[in-house]
Amino acid sequence: MRIVGIEGTAWAASAALFDSETGEVFIESDPYEPDSGGIHPREAAEHMGGAIPDVVSTVLDRAAETSEGDGGGIDAVAFSRGPGLGPCLRIVGTAARALSQTLDVPLVGVNHMVAHLEIGRHGSGFDSPVCLNASGANAHLLGYHNGRYRVLGETMDTGVGNAIDKFTRHVGWSHPGGPKVEEAARDGEYHDLPYVVKGMDFSFSGIMSAAKQAHDDGVPVEDVCRGLQETVFAMLTEVAERALSLTGTDELVLGGGVGQNERLREMLAEMCEQRGAEFYAPEPRFLRDNAGMIAVLGARMLDAGDTVSIPDSAVDPNFRPDQVPVTWRDGEES
Ligand code: ATP
């Protein structure tokens, strides 16, 4: 089975080809990089409009080169339906519909956050892991129960990456801020910041404000970065541990762009080792937004007959992971 995936929920204009027989995932991405500030929805959509045709065309060339028959042997087109920025999603949806009609193959509508989880399950071979999605616009723990991925805990305000990026904008660093915080934190001393976990949920907006204030008060930026990482990642690790305990699962996977951070992976790996659980973090190209994860989940959904007609294929900027009937795991125990 060969699936083309198209992703463009926020900053990554991305297309991919997944071949389920060889296991190869070919990804072509073109990131939107704002000149200043954070992600501007209109500018991001303009970027999508220019970049999606190019990345899709590269992937179609790749499909043609690696297939014996005409048309690249493509069985379906999968695309991100949401969550994400409406103007970007609409461009991706239009491109996916047009391509599925041109190739005369089914269309598969994928939830972007479930794709972050499933690429971890795919790579790890884990049966039924809990997933920590630590991305730009989101932060939540997912676990499978009775045919759905349930949200076990989530942010009560901003996404974890967005909180870090807002701090770095305040400091005057360019987007994205996460890698710069990781770099600066290596030379810093821990600076105390508020730790906010309520039950299974977390909040990042107060920490972000306190970090900005500490910087304005003259605390060295490296120390604030160290404190920010240690505090925010300890919160994510605490709730991930509780989710493992609550579900009785001994498998944890990581998803989302913040998952590229080595310190976060170290803290999660250590927690899992201490409780005898297994931990898996996909390689970076599958953690940040990418169409590979859309194509891989698209293949599973196609296999389960979970396709969508063109009239029913509207995008949904607020598409939650627990709205998705998990058709591809039918019959599995919760
Ligand atoms: P979502 O997947 O929820 O739609 P998103 O589209 O913003 O979120 P992702 O690609 O999952 O995108 O994550 C991007 C975020 O990852 C940005 O906030 C960025 O600062 C952060 N990030 C990237 N690398 C690192 C790193 N090394 N450490 C911490 N954060 C990082």
CSV table of C-alpha atoms and ligand atoms in Angstrom, one decimal:
chain,number,residue,atom,x,y,z
A,1,MET,CA,0.0,0.0,0.0
A,2,ARG,CA,1.4,3.4,-0.9
A,3,ILE,CA,-0.1,6.6,0.7
A,4,VAL,CA,0.6,10.2,0.0
A,5,GLY,CA,0.2,12.3,3.2
A,6,ILE,CA,-0.2,16.1,3.3
A,7,GLU,CA,0.3,18.2,6.4
A,8,GLY,CA,0.0,21.9,7.0
A,9,THR,CA,-1.7,22.7,10.3
A,10,ALA,CA,0.6,25.6,11.2
A,11,TRP,CA,4.2,26.1,10.1
A,12,ALA,CA,5.2,22.9,8.2
A,13,ALA,CA,4.1,22.6,4.6
A,14,SER,CA,4.8,18.9,4.2
A,15,ALA,CA,4.1,16.0,2.0
A,16,ALA,CA,5.1,12.4,2.3
A,17,LEU,CA,5.0,9.0,0.7
A,18,PHE,CA,4.6,5.9,2.9
A,19,ASP,CA,5.1,2.5,1.4
A,20,SER,CA,3.7,-0.1,3.9
A,21,GLU,CA,5.5,-3.0,2.2
A,22,THR,CA,9.0,-1.5,2.4
A,23,GLY,CA,8.2,0.6,5.5
A,24,GLU,CA,9.9,3.6,3.8
A,25,VAL,CA,8.6,7.0,4.7
A,26,PHE,CA,9.8,9.7,2.3
A,27,ILE,CA,9.1,13.3,3.6
A,28,GLU,CA,9.5,16.6,1.9
A,29,SER,CA,8.9,19.7,4.1
A,30,ASP,CA,9.1,23.5,3.7
A,31,PRO,CA,8.9,25.3,7.0
A,32,TYR,CA,7.3,28.8,7.4
A,33,GLU,CA,9.9,31.0,9.2
A,34,PRO,CA,8.4,34.3,10.4
A,35,ASP,CA,10.7,37.3,9.9
A,36,SER,CA,9.8,38.5,13.4
A,37,GLY,CA,7.3,37.6,16.1
A,38,GLY,CA,5.5,34.2,16.2
A,39,ILE,CA,3.4,32.4,13.6
A,40,HIS,CA,1.0,34.8,11.9
A,41,PRO,CA,-2.0,32.8,10.5
A,42,ARG,CA,-2.3,34.8,7.3
A,43,GLU,CA,1.4,34.7,6.5
A,44,ALA,CA,1.5,31.0,7.4
A,45,ALA,CA,-1.4,30.4,5.0
A,46,GLU,CA,0.3,32.4,2.2
A,47,HIS,CA,3.4,30.1,2.8
A,48,MET,CA,1.2,27.0,2.5
A,49,GLY,CA,-0.4,28.3,-0.7
A,50,GLY,CA,3.1,28.6,-2.3
A,51,ALA,CA,4.8,25.6,-0.7
A,52,ILE,CA,2.2,22.8,-0.7
A,53,PRO,CA,2.2,22.4,-4.5
A,54,ASP,CA,6.0,22.1,-4.5
A,55,VAL,CA,6.3,19.5,-1.7
A,56,VAL,CA,3.5,17.5,-3.2
A,57,SER,CA,5.1,17.6,-6.6
A,58,THR,CA,8.4,16.3,-5.2
A,59,VAL,CA,6.6,13.4,-3.5
A,60,LEU,CA,4.7,12.5,-6.6
A,61,ASP,CA,8.0,12.5,-8.5
A,62,ARG,CA,9.4,10.2,-5.9
A,63,ALA,CA,6.4,7.9,-6.2
A,64,ALA,CA,6.8,7.8,-10.0
A,65,GLU,CA,10.5,7.0,-9.7
A,66,THR,CA,9.9,4.1,-7.2
A,67,SER,CA,6.9,2.5,-8.9
A,68,GLU,CA,6.7,0.3,-11.9
A,69,GLY,CA,3.2,1.2,-13.0
A,70,ASP,CA,1.7,4.5,-14.1
A,71,GLY,CA,0.6,7.1,-11.5
A,72,GLY,CA,3.1,6.1,-8.9
A,73,GLY,CA,1.0,3.3,-7.5
A,74,ILE,CA,-0.7,5.5,-5.0
A,75,ASP,CA,-3.6,4.0,-3.1
A,76,ALA,CA,-4.9,7.0,-1.2
A,77,VAL,CA,-4.3,10.6,-0.2
A,78,ALA,CA,-4.4,11.4,3.5
A,79,PHE,CA,-4.4,14.9,5.0
A,80,SER,CA,-4.5,16.7,8.3
A,81,ARG,CA,-8.1,17.8,9.0
A,82,GLY,CA,-7.2,19.6,12.3
A,83,PRO,CA,-6.5,20.8,14.8
A,84,GLY,CA,-4.7,23.8,13.5
A,85,LEU,CA,-4.9,27.2,11.9
A,86,GLY,CA,-8.1,27.5,9.8
A,87,PRO,CA,-6.5,29.3,6.8
A,88,CYS,CA,-3.7,26.8,6.6
A,89,LEU,CA,-6.0,23.8,7.0
A,90,ARG,CA,-8.3,25.0,4.2
A,91,ILE,CA,-5.3,25.1,1.8
A,92,VAL,CA,-4.2,21.6,2.7
A,93,GLY,CA,-7.8,20.3,2.5
A,94,THR,CA,-8.2,21.8,-1.0
A,95,ALA,CA,-4.9,20.3,-2.2
A,96,ALA,CA,-5.8,16.8,-0.8
A,97,ARG,CA,-9.3,16.8,-2.4
A,98,ALA,CA,-7.9,17.9,-5.8
A,99,LEU,CA,-5.1,15.3,-5.6
A,100,SER,CA,-7.5,12.4,-4.7
A,101,GLN,CA,-9.8,13.4,-7.5
A,102,THR,CA,-6.9,13.7,-10.0
A,103,LEU,CA,-5.5,10.3,-9.0
A,104,ASP,CA,-9.0,8.8,-8.6
A,105,VAL,CA,-8.1,7.3,-5.2
A,106,PRO,CA,-9.8,7.6,-1.8
A,107,LEU,CA,-9.4,10.5,0.6
A,108,VAL,CA,-8.5,9.9,4.3
A,109,GLY,CA,-9.0,12.7,6.9
A,110,VAL,CA,-6.5,12.4,9.7
A,111,ASN,CA,-6.5,14.0,13.2
A,112,HIS,CA,-3.1,15.6,13.6
A,113,MET,CA,-2.8,14.9,17.3
A,114,VAL,CA,-3.7,11.2,16.9
A,115,ALA,CA,-1.1,11.1,14.1
A,116,HIS,CA,1.5,12.3,16.6
A,117,LEU,CA,0.6,9.4,18.9
A,118,GLU,CA,0.3,6.7,16.2
A,119,ILE,CA,3.7,7.4,14.7
A,120,GLY,CA,5.1,6.6,18.1
A,121,ARG,CA,3.1,3.4,18.3
A,122,HIS,CA,4.2,2.5,14.8
A,123,GLY,CA,7.9,3.1,15.5
A,124,SER,CA,7.9,1.4,18.9
A,125,GLY,CA,5.8,-1.6,18.1
A,126,PHE,CA,4.1,-0.9,21.5
A,127,ASP,CA,0.6,-2.3,21.9
A,128,SER,CA,-1.3,0.3,23.8
A,129,PRO,CA,0.9,3.1,25.1
A,130,VAL,CA,0.1,6.3,26.9
A,131,CYS,CA,1.2,9.2,24.7
A,132,LEU,CA,2.6,12.5,25.9
A,133,ASN,CA,2.0,15.0,23.1
A,134,ALA,CA,4.3,18.0,23.8
A,135,SER,CA,3.9,20.2,20.8
A,136,GLY,CA,3.7,23.9,20.0
A,137,ALA,CA,-0.1,24.4,20.3
A,138,ASN,CA,-0.9,21.5,22.5
A,139,ALA,CA,0.1,19.5,25.6
A,140,HIS,CA,-1.8,16.5,26.7
A,141,LEU,CA,-1.7,12.8,27.7
A,142,LEU,CA,-3.7,10.3,25.6
A,143,GLY,CA,-4.7,6.7,26.4
A,144,TYR,CA,-6.8,4.3,24.5
A,145,HIS,CA,-10.1,3.2,26.0
A,146,ASN,CA,-13.3,1.7,24.5
A,147,GLY,CA,-12.5,2.7,20.9
A,148,ARG,CA,-11.2,6.2,21.5
A,149,TYR,CA,-8.1,8.0,22.6
A,150,ARG,CA,-9.1,9.6,25.8
A,151,VAL,CA,-7.5,12.9,27.0
A,152,LEU,CA,-6.2,11.9,30.4
A,153,GLY,CA,-4.7,15.3,31.2
A,154,GLU,CA,-4.1,18.5,29.2
A,155,THR,CA,-3.0,22.1,29.4
A,156,MET,CA,-5.6,24.5,30.9
A,157,ASP,CA,-4.2,27.4,28.8
A,158,THR,CA,-1.4,27.6,26.3
A,159,GLY,CA,0.4,24.8,24.5
A,160,VAL,CA,3.8,24.0,26.0
A,161,GLY,CA,5.9,25.0,22.9
A,162,ASN,CA,3.9,28.2,22.5
A,163,ALA,CA,4.6,29.1,26.1
A,164,ILE,CA,8.4,28.7,25.5
A,165,ASP,CA,8.1,30.6,22.2
A,166,LYS,CA,6.3,33.5,23.9
A,167,PHE,CA,9.1,33.8,26.5
A,168,THR,CA,11.8,33.8,23.8
A,169,ARG,CA,10.0,36.5,21.8
A,170,HIS,CA,10.0,38.6,24.9
A,171,VAL,CA,13.8,38.1,25.2
A,172,GLY,CA,14.1,39.1,21.5
A,173,TRP,CA,15.0,35.7,20.0
A,174,SER,CA,13.6,34.5,16.7
A,175,HIS,CA,11.0,31.8,16.3
A,176,PRO,CA,11.1,28.9,17.1
A,177,GLY,CA,12.4,29.5,20.7
A,178,GLY,CA,12.5,25.9,21.9
A,179,PRO,CA,15.9,25.0,20.5
A,180,LYS,CA,17.4,28.3,21.7
A,181,VAL,CA,16.1,27.7,25.3
A,182,GLU,CA,17.6,24.2,25.2
A,183,GLU,CA,21.0,25.6,24.1
A,184,ALA,CA,21.0,28.4,26.7
A,185,ALA,CA,19.8,26.1,29.5
A,186,ARG,CA,23.1,24.1,29.2
A,187,ASP,CA,25.1,27.0,30.6
A,188,GLY,CA,22.5,28.1,33.2
A,189,GLU,CA,21.9,27.7,37.0
A,190,TYR,CA,18.4,26.6,38.0
A,191,HIS,CA,16.1,29.6,38.6
A,192,ASP,CA,12.9,28.8,40.6
A,193,LEU,CA,9.6,29.3,38.7
A,194,PRO,CA,6.0,28.4,39.6
A,195,TYR,CA,5.1,24.7,39.2
A,196,VAL,CA,1.4,24.3,38.3
A,197,VAL,CA,-0.1,20.9,38.1
A,198,LYS,CA,-3.8,20.5,39.0
A,199,GLY,CA,-4.9,16.9,39.2
A,200,MET,CA,-4.0,15.6,35.7
A,201,ASP,CA,-3.9,19.0,34.1
A,202,PHE,CA,-1.1,21.6,33.8
A,203,SER,CA,-0.9,25.4,33.2
A,204,PHE,CA,1.9,27.2,31.5
A,205,SER,CA,0.8,30.8,31.3
A,206,GLY,CA,1.9,31.8,34.9
A,207,ILE,CA,5.3,30.2,34.4
A,208,MET,CA,5.7,32.1,31.2
A,209,SER,CA,4.9,35.4,32.9
A,210,ALA,CA,7.2,34.7,35.8
A,211,ALA,CA,10.0,33.8,33.4
A,212,LYS,CA,9.5,37.1,31.5
A,213,GLN,CA,9.5,39.0,34.8
A,214,ALA,CA,12.7,37.2,36.0
A,215,HIS,CA,14.4,38.2,32.8
A,216,ASP,CA,13.2,41.8,33.2
A,217,ASP,CA,14.5,41.8,36.8
A,218,GLY,CA,18.0,40.9,35.5
A,219,VAL,CA,18.2,37.2,36.2
A,220,PRO,CA,20.7,35.8,33.6
A,221,VAL,CA,18.7,34.4,30.6
A,222,GLU,CA,20.6,31.1,30.8
A,223,ASP,CA,19.3,30.7,34.4
A,224,VAL,CA,15.7,31.5,33.4
A,225,CYS,CA,16.0,29.0,30.5
A,226,ARG,CA,17.3,26.3,32.8
A,227,GLY,CA,14.5,27.0,35.3
A,228,LEU,CA,11.9,27.0,32.6
A,229,GLN,CA,13.0,23.7,31.2
A,230,GLU,CA,13.3,21.9,34.5
A,231,THR,CA,10.0,23.2,35.8
A,232,VAL,CA,7.9,22.7,32.6
A,233,PHE,CA,9.4,19.3,31.9
A,234,ALA,CA,9.0,18.1,35.5
A,235,MET,CA,5.3,19.0,35.2
A,236,LEU,CA,4.9,17.0,32.0
A,237,THR,CA,6.9,14.1,33.5
A,238,GLU,CA,4.8,14.0,36.7
A,239,VAL,CA,1.5,13.9,34.8
A,240,ALA,CA,2.9,11.3,32.4
A,241,GLU,CA,3.8,9.1,35.4
A,242,ARG,CA,0.4,9.5,36.8
A,243,ALA,CA,-1.2,8.6,33.5
A,244,LEU,CA,0.8,5.4,33.4
A,245,SER,CA,-0.2,4.6,37.0
A,246,LEU,CA,-3.9,5.4,36.3
A,247,THR,CA,-4.1,3.2,33.2
A,248,GLY,CA,-1.9,0.4,34.4
A,249,THR,CA,0.1,0.7,31.2
A,250,ASP,CA,3.9,0.2,31.1
A,251,GLU,CA,4.5,1.9,27.7
A,252,LEU,CA,5.0,5.6,27.1
A,253,VAL,CA,5.5,7.3,23.7
A,254,LEU,CA,6.4,10.9,23.1
A,255,GLY,CA,5.0,13.1,20.3
A,256,GLY,CA,5.3,16.7,19.2
A,257,GLY,CA,8.0,19.2,18.4
A,258,VAL,CA,9.0,19.9,22.0
A,259,GLY,CA,9.8,16.2,22.2
A,260,GLN,CA,13.0,17.0,20.3
A,261,ASN,CA,14.4,18.4,23.5
A,262,GLU,CA,17.0,16.1,25.0
A,263,ARG,CA,16.4,17.1,28.6
A,264,LEU,CA,12.6,16.3,28.3
A,265,ARG,CA,13.5,12.9,26.8
A,266,GLU,CA,16.0,12.2,29.6
A,267,MET,CA,13.5,13.0,32.3
A,268,LEU,CA,10.8,10.8,30.8
A,269,ALA,CA,13.3,8.0,30.2
A,270,GLU,CA,14.5,8.1,33.8
A,271,MET,CA,10.9,8.2,35.2
A,272,CYS,CA,10.0,5.1,33.0
A,273,GLU,CA,13.1,3.3,34.1
A,274,GLN,CA,12.4,3.9,37.7
A,275,ARG,CA,8.9,2.4,37.4
A,276,GLY,CA,9.9,-0.5,35.0
A,277,ALA,CA,8.0,1.0,32.0
A,278,GLU,CA,9.3,1.2,28.4
A,279,PHE,CA,9.8,4.6,26.8
A,280,TYR,CA,9.9,5.4,23.1
A,281,ALA,CA,10.6,8.8,21.4
A,282,PRO,CA,10.4,8.8,17.6
A,283,GLU,CA,13.3,10.3,15.6
A,284,PRO,CA,13.1,14.2,15.3
A,285,ARG,CA,11.7,14.2,11.8
A,286,PHE,CA,8.6,12.3,13.1
A,287,LEU,CA,8.3,14.5,16.3
A,288,ARG,CA,7.9,17.9,14.8
A,289,ASP,CA,5.0,18.5,12.4
A,290,ASN,CA,5.5,16.3,9.3
A,291,ALA,CA,3.4,14.5,6.7
A,292,GLY,CA,5.1,11.2,7.3
A,293,MET,CA,2.9,10.6,10.4
A,294,ILE,CA,-0.2,11.6,8.4
A,295,ALA,CA,0.7,9.1,5.7
A,296,VAL,CA,1.4,6.3,8.2
A,297,LEU,CA,-1.9,6.7,10.1
A,298,GLY,CA,-3.6,7.3,6.7
A,299,ALA,CA,-2.5,3.8,5.7
A,300,ARG,CA,-4.0,2.2,8.8
A,301,MET,CA,-7.3,4.1,8.3
A,302,LEU,CA,-7.5,3.1,4.7
A,303,ASP,CA,-6.9,-0.5,5.7
A,304,ALA,CA,-9.9,-0.2,8.1
A,305,GLY,CA,-12.0,1.3,5.3
A,306,ASP,CA,-12.0,4.6,7.1
A,307,THR,CA,-12.1,7.0,4.2
A,308,VAL,CA,-14.1,10.3,3.8
A,309,SER,CA,-16.1,11.5,0.8
A,310,ILE,CA,-15.3,15.0,-0.6
A,311,PRO,CA,-18.6,16.6,0.7
A,312,ASP,CA,-17.8,15.3,4.2
A,313,SER,CA,-14.2,16.3,4.2
A,314,ALA,CA,-14.4,19.8,5.8
A,315,VAL,CA,-11.4,20.7,8.0
A,316,ASP,CA,-11.9,21.4,11.7
A,317,PRO,CA,-9.5,23.8,13.5
A,318,ASN,CA,-10.7,22.5,16.9
A,319,PHE,CA,-10.6,18.8,16.0
A,320,ARG,CA,-9.9,17.0,19.4
A,321,PRO,CA,-8.3,13.6,19.5
A,322,ASP,CA,-11.1,12.2,21.6
A,323,GLN,CA,-13.6,13.0,18.8
A,324,VAL,CA,-12.0,10.3,16.5
A,325,PRO,CA,-13.5,6.8,16.4
A,326,VAL,CA,-10.4,4.6,16.4
A,327,THR,CA,-11.6,2.3,13.6
A,328,TRP,CA,-8.1,0.8,12.9
A,329,ARG,CA,-7.9,-0.8,16.3
A,330,ASP,CA,-11.4,-2.4,16.2
A,331,GLY,CA,-11.7,-5.4,18.2
A,332,GLU,CA,-8.6,-4.6,20.4
A,333,GLU,CA,-9.0,-4.7,24.2
A,334,SER,CA,-9.0,-1.3,25.8
B,1,ATP,P1,0.8,21.1,17.1
B,1,ATP,O1,1.5,19.8,16.7
B,1,ATP,O2,0.2,21.1,18.4
B,1,ATP,O3,-0.1,21.6,16.0
B,1,ATP,P2,2.9,22.9,16.2
B,1,ATP,O4,2.3,22.9,14.9
B,1,ATP,O5,3.3,24.3,16.8
B,1,ATP,O6,2.0,22.2,17.3
B,1,ATP,P3,5.3,21.1,16.5
B,1,ATP,O7,6.1,20.9,15.3
B,1,ATP,O8,4.7,19.9,17.1
B,1,ATP,O9,4.2,22.2,16.1
B,1,ATP,O10,6.2,21.8,17.6
B,1,ATP,C1,6.8,23.1,17.4
B,1,ATP,C2,7.2,23.6,18.8
B,1,ATP,O11,8.3,22.8,19.2
B,1,ATP,C3,7.7,25.0,18.8
B,1,ATP,O12,7.0,25.6,19.9
B,1,ATP,C4,9.2,24.9,19.1
B,1,ATP,O13,9.7,26.0,19.9
B,1,ATP,C5,9.3,23.6,19.8
B,1,ATP,N1,10.6,23.0,19.8
B,1,ATP,C6,11.3,22.6,18.7
B,1,ATP,N2,12.5,22.2,19.1
B,1,ATP,C7,12.6,22.2,20.5
B,1,ATP,C8,13.5,21.9,21.4
B,1,ATP,N3,14.7,21.4,21.1
B,1,ATP,N4,13.2,22.1,22.7
B,1,ATP,C9,12.0,22.6,23.1
B,1,ATP,N5,11.1,22.9,22.2
B,1,ATP,C10,11.3,22.7,20.9
